PDB file of C-alpha atoms in Angstrom:
ATOM      1  CA  MET A 280     -49.162 -12.065  47.000  1.00 38.00           C
ATOM      2  CA  LYS A 281     -50.924 -15.079  45.504  1.00 38.00           C
ATOM      3  CA  ARG A 282     -49.583 -18.500  46.345  1.00 40.00           C
ATOM      4  CA  LEU A 283     -49.054 -21.063  43.607  1.00 32.00           C
ATOM      5  CA  PRO A 284     -51.213 -24.175  43.800  1.00 36.00           C
ATOM      6  CA  THR A 285     -49.326 -26.910  45.638  1.00 34.00           C
ATOM      7  CA  LEU A 286     -49.173 -29.257  42.626  1.00 31.00           C
ATOM      8  CA  LEU A 287     -47.905 -26.494  40.301  1.00 27.00           C
ATOM      9  CA  ALA A 288     -45.303 -25.371  42.840  1.00 29.00           C
ATOM     10  CA  CYS A 289     -44.042 -28.938  43.216  1.00 30.00           C
ATOM     11  CA  THR A 290     -43.910 -29.346  39.432  1.00 28.00           C
ATOM     12  CA  LEU A 291     -41.881 -26.150  38.988  1.00 28.00           C
ATOM     13  CA  LEU A 292     -39.504 -27.142  41.785  1.00 28.00           C
ATOM     14  CA  ALA A 293     -39.007 -30.579  40.255  1.00 29.00           C
ATOM     15  CA  SER A 294     -38.292 -29.001  36.857  1.00 28.00           C
ATOM     16  CA  VAL A 295     -35.674 -26.664  38.335  1.00 29.00           C
ATOM     17  CA  ASP A 296     -34.013 -29.522  40.222  1.00 30.00           C
ATOM     18  CA  ALA A 297     -33.961 -31.725  37.113  1.00 29.00           C
ATOM     19  CA  SER A 298     -32.477 -28.901  35.037  1.00 30.00           C
ATOM     20  CA  ALA A 299     -29.761 -28.244  37.616  1.00 32.00           C
ATOM     21  CA  ALA A 300     -28.982 -31.939  37.851  1.00 33.00           C
ATOM     22  CA  GLY A 301     -28.689 -32.123  34.077  1.00 39.00           C
ATOM     23  CA  ARG A 302     -26.214 -29.257  33.980  1.00 44.00           C
ATOM     24  CA  GLY A 303     -24.135 -30.746  36.767  1.00 52.00           C
ATOM     25  CA  SER A 304     -24.187 -34.387  35.682  1.00 80.00           C
ATOM     26  CA  SER A 305     -20.828 -35.977  34.927  1.00 90.00           C
ATOM     27  CA  THR A 306     -19.801 -37.322  31.536  1.00 94.00           C
ATOM     28  CA  PHE A 307     -17.938 -40.141  33.261  1.00 96.00           C
ATOM     29  CA  ARG A 308     -16.504 -41.154  36.610  1.00 96.00           C
ATOM     30  CA  TYR A 309     -13.540 -43.397  37.340  1.00 96.00           C
ATOM     31  CA  LYS A 310     -12.506 -45.136  40.537  1.00 94.00           C
ATOM     32  CA  PRO A 311      -8.700 -45.321  40.715  1.00 93.00           C
ATOM     33  CA  THR A 312      -6.991 -48.560  41.613  1.00 88.00           C
ATOM     34  CA  PRO A 313      -4.863 -48.705  44.793  1.00 87.00           C
ATOM     35  CA  ASP A 314      -1.645 -48.990  42.766  1.00 86.00           C
ATOM     36  CA  GLU A 315      -2.124 -45.804  40.690  1.00 90.00           C
ATOM     37  CA  GLU A 316       1.241 -44.027  40.723  1.00 92.00           C
ATOM     38  CA  ARG A 317       0.124 -40.805  39.048  1.00 95.00           C
ATOM     39  CA  PRO A 318      -2.904 -38.531  39.499  1.00 96.00           C
ATOM     40  CA  VAL A 319      -5.904 -39.703  37.460  1.00 97.00           C
ATOM     41  CA  ILE A 320      -9.225 -38.182  36.420  1.00 97.00           C
ATOM     42  CA  ILE A 321     -12.016 -39.340  38.719  1.00 97.00           C
ATOM     43  CA  ASP A 322     -14.842 -37.122  37.439  1.00 96.00           C
ATOM     44  CA  ALA A 323     -15.199 -35.418  34.054  1.00 96.00           C
ATOM     45  CA  THR A 324     -17.848 -33.175  32.552  1.00 94.00           C
ATOM     46  CA  ILE A 325     -17.345 -32.497  28.845  1.00 94.00           C
ATOM     47  CA  GLY A 326     -19.520 -30.813  26.238  1.00 92.00           C
ATOM     48  CA  PRO A 327     -19.635 -28.362  23.339  1.00 92.00           C
ATOM     49  CA  GLN A 328     -19.463 -24.664  24.165  1.00 89.00           C
ATOM     50  CA  GLY A 329     -19.669 -22.523  21.064  1.00 87.00           C
ATOM     51  CA  SER A 330     -16.867 -23.688  18.767  1.00 90.00           C
ATOM     52  CA  ASP A 331     -14.943 -25.332  21.635  1.00 93.00           C
ATOM     53  CA  PHE A 332     -15.166 -28.461  23.721  1.00 94.00           C
ATOM     54  CA  ALA A 333     -15.376 -27.372  27.361  1.00 93.00           C
ATOM     55  CA  MET A 334     -14.012 -29.711  30.029  1.00 94.00           C
ATOM     56  CA  ARG A 335     -14.111 -29.802  33.800  1.00 93.00           C
ATOM     57  CA  LEU A 336     -11.764 -32.549  34.989  1.00 96.00           C
ATOM     58  CA  LYS A 337     -11.419 -33.520  38.652  1.00 97.00           C
ATOM     59  CA  PHE A 338      -8.281 -35.445  39.614  1.00 97.00           C
ATOM     60  CA  ASP A 339      -7.879 -37.673  42.653  1.00 96.00           C
ATOM     61  CA  ARG A 340      -4.957 -35.498  43.791  1.00 96.00           C
ATOM     62  CA  MET A 341      -2.971 -32.494  42.610  1.00 97.00           C
ATOM     63  CA  PRO A 342      -2.135 -33.073  38.920  1.00 97.00           C
ATOM     64  CA  PHE A 343       1.014 -30.923  39.016  1.00 96.00           C
ATOM     65  CA  GLY A 344       3.277 -29.146  41.477  1.00 93.00           C
ATOM     66  CA  ASP A 345       5.462 -30.116  44.414  1.00 92.00           C
ATOM     67  CA  GLU A 346       2.938 -32.559  45.846  1.00 92.00           C
ATOM     68  CA  CYS A 347       3.269 -35.079  42.991  1.00 92.00           C
ATOM     69  CA  LYS A 348       7.019 -34.435  42.532  1.00 88.00           C
ATOM     70  CA  GLN A 349       8.233 -36.574  39.594  1.00 89.00           C
ATOM     71  CA  ARG A 350       4.998 -38.594  39.314  1.00 94.00           C
ATOM     72  CA  CYS A 351       2.538 -35.941  38.177  1.00 96.00           C
ATOM     73  CA  ALA A 352      -0.416 -36.341  35.838  1.00 96.00           C
ATOM     74  CA  ASN A 353       0.091 -37.800  32.383  1.00 96.00           C
ATOM     75  CA  VAL A 354      -3.356 -38.598  31.001  1.00 96.00           C
ATOM     76  CA  THR A 355      -4.916 -38.633  27.544  1.00 97.00           C
ATOM     77  CA  LEU A 356      -8.543 -38.010  26.642  1.00 97.00           C
ATOM     78  CA  PHE A 357      -9.690 -39.113  23.199  1.00 97.00           C
ATOM     79  CA  LEU A 358     -12.601 -37.485  21.364  1.00 98.00           C
ATOM     80  CA  ASP A 359     -14.200 -39.271  18.427  1.00 97.00           C
ATOM     81  CA  THR A 360     -15.841 -36.115  17.100  1.00 96.00           C
ATOM     82  CA  ASP A 361     -18.060 -37.894  14.555  1.00 95.00           C
ATOM     83  CA  ALA A 362     -18.629 -41.092  16.577  1.00 94.00           C
ATOM     84  CA  SER A 363     -17.335 -43.116  13.635  1.00 92.00           C
ATOM     85  CA  ALA A 364     -14.498 -45.627  13.476  1.00 87.00           C
ATOM     86  CA  GLN A 365     -14.042 -44.900   9.768  1.00 87.00           C
ATOM     87  CA  SER A 366     -12.101 -41.685  10.422  1.00 89.00           C
ATOM     88  CA  GLY A 367      -9.398 -40.855  12.926  1.00 92.00           C
ATOM     89  CA  LEU A 368      -6.963 -43.011  14.874  1.00 94.00           C
ATOM     90  CA  HIS A 369      -6.211 -46.538  13.683  1.00 91.00           C
ATOM     91  CA  LEU A 370      -4.261 -48.514  16.270  1.00 90.00           C
ATOM     92  CA  PRO A 371      -2.411 -51.713  15.306  1.00 86.00           C
ATOM     93  CA  THR A 372      -4.744 -53.573  17.693  1.00 87.00           C
ATOM     94  CA  LYS A 373      -8.416 -53.352  18.565  1.00 89.00           C
ATOM     95  CA  GLY A 374      -9.352 -50.818  21.207  1.00 90.00           C
ATOM     96  CA  PRO A 375     -11.970 -48.181  22.046  1.00 93.00           C
ATOM     97  CA  GLU A 376      -9.539 -45.431  21.027  1.00 95.00           C
ATOM     98  CA  ASN A 377      -9.849 -46.438  17.372  1.00 94.00           C
ATOM     99  CA  GLY A 378     -11.734 -43.760  15.467  1.00 94.00           C
ATOM    100  CA  ALA A 379     -10.698 -40.922  17.800  1.00 96.00           C
ATOM    101  CA  ASP A 380     -10.162 -37.619  15.983  1.00 96.00           C
ATOM    102  CA  LEU A 381      -8.659 -35.585  18.839  1.00 97.00           C
ATOM    103  CA  ALA A 382      -6.179 -36.501  21.567  1.00 96.00           C
ATOM    104  CA  VAL A 383      -5.965 -34.164  24.569  1.00 97.00           C
ATOM    105  CA  VAL A 384      -2.830 -34.893  26.614  1.00 97.00           C
ATOM    106  CA  ILE A 385      -2.675 -33.366  30.111  1.00 98.00           C
ATOM    107  CA  GLN A 386       0.680 -33.407  31.900  1.00 97.00           C
ATOM    108  CA  GLY A 387       2.132 -32.003  35.079  1.00 96.00           C
ATOM    109  CA  VAL A 388       5.651 -30.918  34.121  1.00 94.00           C
ATOM    110  CA  ARG A 389       8.773 -29.252  35.520  1.00 89.00           C
ATOM    111  CA  GLU A 390      10.394 -26.850  33.096  1.00 84.00           C
ATOM    112  CA  TYR A 391      13.915 -25.522  33.666  1.00 77.00           C
ATOM    113  CA  LYS A 392      14.203 -22.263  31.747  1.00 75.00           C
ATOM    114  CA  ARG A 393      17.487 -21.184  33.374  1.00 74.00           C
ATOM    115  CA  GLN A 394      20.218 -23.193  35.021  1.00 74.00           C
ATOM    116  CA  ASP A 395      20.422 -20.781  37.951  1.00 75.00           C
ATOM    117  CA  ALA A 396      16.649 -20.730  38.572  1.00 72.00           C
ATOM    118  CA  PRO A 397      14.295 -23.280  40.138  1.00 78.00           C
ATOM    119  CA  ALA A 398      12.020 -25.325  37.915  1.00 81.00           C
ATOM    120  CA  GLU A 399       8.712 -23.828  36.801  1.00 86.00           C
ATOM    121  CA  LEU A 400       5.811 -26.136  37.676  1.00 92.00           C
ATOM    122  CA  ASN A 401       3.236 -26.147  34.892  1.00 94.00           C
ATOM    123  CA  LEU A 402       0.138 -27.956  33.788  1.00 97.00           C
ATOM    124  CA  ARG A 403       0.713 -28.600  30.102  1.00 97.00           C
ATOM    125  CA  VAL A 404      -1.998 -29.493  27.588  1.00 98.00           C
ATOM    126  CA  LYS A 405      -1.262 -30.764  24.086  1.00 97.00           C
ATOM    127  CA  VAL A 406      -4.026 -31.193  21.519  1.00 97.00           C
ATOM    128  CA  ARG A 407      -3.461 -33.380  18.463  1.00 96.00           C
ATOM    129  CA  GLN A 408      -5.760 -33.996  15.535  1.00 96.00           C
ATOM    130  CA  LEU A 409      -5.648 -37.653  14.551  1.00 95.00           C
ATOM    131  CA  GLY A 410      -6.180 -38.425  10.893  1.00 91.00           C
ATOM    132  CA  SER A 411      -6.708 -41.867   9.406  1.00 88.00           C
ATOM    133  CA  ASP A 412      -2.937 -42.218   8.988  1.00 88.00           C
ATOM    134  CA  ALA A 413      -2.316 -41.836  12.745  1.00 92.00           C
ATOM    135  CA  ASN A 414      -1.514 -45.087  14.546  1.00 89.00           C
ATOM    136  CA  SER A 415      -0.787 -43.648  18.013  1.00 89.00           C
ATOM    137  CA  ALA A 416      -1.767 -40.717  20.225  1.00 86.00           C
ATOM    138  CA  ASP A 417       1.542 -39.066  19.281  1.00 88.00           C
ATOM    139  CA  GLY A 418       0.644 -39.136  15.599  1.00 86.00           C
ATOM    140  CA  GLY A 419      -1.342 -36.552  13.726  1.00 89.00           C
ATOM    141  CA  GLU A 420      -1.042 -32.779  13.697  1.00 93.00           C
ATOM    142  CA  LEU A 421      -0.245 -30.766  16.820  1.00 96.00           C
ATOM    143  CA  LEU A 422      -3.052 -28.194  17.051  1.00 96.00           C
ATOM    144  CA  ALA A 423      -2.146 -26.599  20.379  1.00 97.00           C
ATOM    145  CA  ASP A 424       0.547 -26.682  23.069  1.00 97.00           C
ATOM    146  CA  LEU A 425      -0.844 -24.839  26.093  1.00 97.00           C
ATOM    147  CA  ASN A 426      -0.105 -24.308  29.773  1.00 95.00           C
ATOM    148  CA  HIS A 427      -2.010 -22.744  32.650  1.00 94.00           C
ATOM    149  CA  ARG A 428       0.384 -19.791  33.002  1.00 92.00           C
ATOM    150  CA  GLN A 429       0.564 -18.574  29.413  1.00 93.00           C
ATOM    151  CA  ASP A 430      -2.916 -19.589  28.237  1.00 93.00           C
ATOM    152  CA  PRO A 431      -5.398 -18.763  31.049  1.00 91.00           C
ATOM    153  CA  GLU A 432      -8.184 -18.241  28.504  1.00 89.00           C
ATOM    154  CA  ARG A 433      -7.882 -21.949  27.635  1.00 93.00           C
ATOM    155  CA  VAL A 434      -6.392 -23.650  30.706  1.00 94.00           C
ATOM    156  CA  GLN A 435      -7.132 -22.971  34.370  1.00 92.00           C
ATOM    157  CA  THR A 436      -6.753 -24.912  37.588  1.00 93.00           C
ATOM    158  CA  ASP A 437      -8.503 -24.784  40.941  1.00 92.00           C
ATOM    159  CA  GLY A 438      -6.948 -27.248  43.369  1.00 94.00           C
ATOM    160  CA  THR A 439      -7.415 -30.722  41.914  1.00 96.00           C
ATOM    161  CA  THR A 440      -9.846 -29.481  39.228  1.00 95.00           C
ATOM    162  CA  VAL A 441      -8.713 -28.551  35.717  1.00 95.00           C
ATOM    163  CA  TYR A 442     -10.797 -26.443  33.320  1.00 94.00           C
ATOM    164  CA  LEU A 443     -10.082 -26.616  29.584  1.00 95.00           C
ATOM    165  CA  LEU A 444     -11.432 -25.067  26.395  1.00 94.00           C
ATOM    166  CA  ILE A 445     -10.364 -27.113  23.375  1.00 96.00           C
ATOM    167  CA  ASP A 446     -10.651 -25.374  20.002  1.00 95.00           C
ATOM    168  CA  ALA A 447     -12.660 -27.459  17.531  1.00 94.00           C
ATOM    169  CA  THR A 448     -12.591 -25.109  14.537  1.00 93.00           C
ATOM    170  CA  SER A 449     -10.102 -27.070  12.413  1.00 92.00           C
ATOM    171  CA  ALA A 450     -11.544 -27.401   8.913  1.00 89.00           C
ATOM    172  CA  LEU A 451     -10.410 -31.032   8.729  1.00 91.00           C
ATOM    173  CA  LEU A 452     -11.969 -32.062  12.049  1.00 95.00           C
ATOM    174  CA  PRO A 453     -15.122 -34.130  11.405  1.00 95.00           C
ATOM    175  CA  SER A 454     -18.352 -33.104  13.133  1.00 94.00           C
ATOM    176  CA  ALA A 455     -21.565 -34.919  13.960  1.00 95.00           C
ATOM    177  CA  LYS A 456     -24.497 -34.858  16.368  1.00 94.00           C
ATOM    178  CA  LYS A 457     -22.705 -37.166  18.790  1.00 95.00           C
ATOM    179  CA  VAL A 458     -19.133 -37.389  20.107  1.00 96.00           C
ATOM    180  CA  ARG A 459     -17.584 -40.409  21.753  1.00 97.00           C
ATOM    181  CA  VAL A 460     -15.263 -39.728  24.734  1.00 97.00           C
ATOM    182  CA  ILE A 461     -12.637 -42.305  25.717  1.00 97.00           C
ATOM    183  CA  TYR A 462     -10.459 -42.308  28.819  1.00 97.00           C
ATOM    184  CA  HIS A 463      -8.070 -45.239  29.261  1.00 94.00           C
ATOM    185  CA  PRO A 464      -6.009 -44.948  32.459  1.00 92.00           C
ATOM    186  CA  SER A 465      -2.690 -46.751  32.508  1.00 86.00           C
ATOM    187  CA  GLY A 466      -3.308 -50.223  33.880  1.00 80.00           C
ATOM    188  CA  GLY A 467      -7.062 -49.655  34.146  1.00 86.00           C
ATOM    189  CA  LYS A 468     -10.076 -50.473  32.031  1.00 90.00           C
ATOM    190  CA  PRO A 469     -11.151 -47.911  29.408  1.00 93.00           C
ATOM    191  CA  VAL A 470     -14.092 -45.646  30.177  1.00 96.00           C
ATOM    192  CA  GLN A 471     -16.372 -44.498  27.355  1.00 96.00           C
ATOM    193  CA  ALA A 472     -19.195 -41.966  27.188  1.00 96.00           C
ATOM    194  CA  THR A 473     -21.255 -40.200  24.529  1.00 95.00           C
ATOM    195  CA  ILE A 474     -21.910 -36.455  24.518  1.00 94.00           C
ATOM    196  CA  SER A 475     -23.580 -33.995  22.153  1.00 92.00           C
ATOM    197  CA  GLY A 476     -21.480 -33.046  19.153  1.00 93.00           C
ATOM    198  CA  MET A 477     -20.980 -29.759  17.356  1.00 91.00           C
ATOM    199  CA  LEU A 478     -23.972 -30.549  15.134  1.00 90.00           C
ATOM    200  CA  GLY A 479     -26.152 -31.656  18.035  1.00 81.00           C
ATOM    201  CA  ASP A 480     -29.254 -29.835  19.238  1.00 70.00           C
ATOM    202  CA  SER A 481     -27.618 -28.858  22.542  1.00 57.00           C
ATOM    203  CA  SER A 482     -24.411 -27.446  21.051  1.00 49.00           C
ATOM    204  CA  GLY A 483     -23.428 -24.330  22.990  1.00 47.00           C
ATOM    205  CA  ARG A 484     -25.917 -24.960  25.805  1.00 50.00           C
ATOM    206  CA  GLY A 485     -24.127 -27.657  27.774  1.00 52.00           C
ATOM    207  CA  VAL A 486     -20.975 -27.121  29.767  1.00 61.00           C
ATOM    208  CA  GLN A 487     -20.247 -23.464  30.499  1.00 67.00           C
ATOM    209  CA  ILE A 488     -16.880 -22.402  31.894  1.00 72.00           C
ATOM    210  CA  PHE A 489     -14.749 -19.275  31.898  1.00 65.00           C
ATOM    211  CA  LYS A 490     -17.822 -17.063  32.284  1.00 55.00           C
ATOM    212  CA  HIS A 491     -18.426 -14.158  34.667  1.00 48.00           C
ATOM    213  CA  GLY A 492     -21.642 -13.619  36.581  1.00 45.00           C
ATOM    214  CA  SER A 493     -23.787 -15.637  38.944  1.00 43.00           C
ATOM    215  CA  GLY A 494     -25.620 -18.732  37.809  1.00 43.00           C
ATOM    216  CA  ASN A 495     -23.013 -19.943  35.345  1.00 44.00           C
ATOM    217  CA  TRP A 496     -22.178 -23.591  35.913  1.00 42.00           C
ATOM    218  CA  GLY A 497     -18.573 -24.590  36.598  1.00 48.00           C
ATOM    219  CA  ARG A 498     -17.055 -21.103  36.288  1.00 47.00           C
ATOM    220  CA  ALA A 499     -13.287 -21.176  36.665  1.00 47.00           C
ATOM    221  CA  PRO A 500     -11.915 -18.550  39.079  1.00 46.00           C
ATOM    222  CA  ASN A 501     -10.495 -15.307  37.675  1.00 44.00           C
ATOM    223  CA  ALA A 502     -11.431 -16.240  34.110  1.00 40.00           C
ATOM    224  CA  ASP A 503     -12.065 -13.529  31.569  1.00 38.00           C
ATOM    225  CA  PRO A 504     -15.351 -13.774  29.659  1.00 34.00           C
ATOM    226  CA  LYS A 505     -14.937 -15.503  26.309  1.00 33.00           C
TER     227      LYS A 505
END
């Protein structure tokens, strides 16, 4: 068997390492303050996957369940899907959330379906499309109300990590080559990042979750192929 020249071998190895690092790089990171009462996102990787936005979100502790009791996760991620302040959310005051077209609300909840039964502990995900008439994250049209039990093809959890697929096929949702991501923890400073949009060159080749087979980055456990 012929050996590759040393320089070529090093070049190929460097290319593989750079590619792997690119796939695994985070969209943003956040260092929680000591007085955070609820679980917060500390590491997020977000990108287009087909007609969805795929998300891998790592929390600093369990976002739902008995561990967080009554103080479970209640976070909102904003996506400005055309990276333009002209469309989307218009808050009464200035803020990085202005221009956001999607709000993804992630909550750890206790749901009592029967009085004689214990509460069901769920991770709930609400997705709202924010038009120009929306002046809060609660405004706009509710596109999806999901949880990890009933919607495993869209929501899965693995310890403190949450995997999401957010449908971006709404005809009224603006698209562009770039998307602005905003995360504003309660009491903390907002975090912003820019990712490829649905019209970007890397659409469909970035984050990959809910896939079977070896070599797929960030695969959620027990997920059916999409």
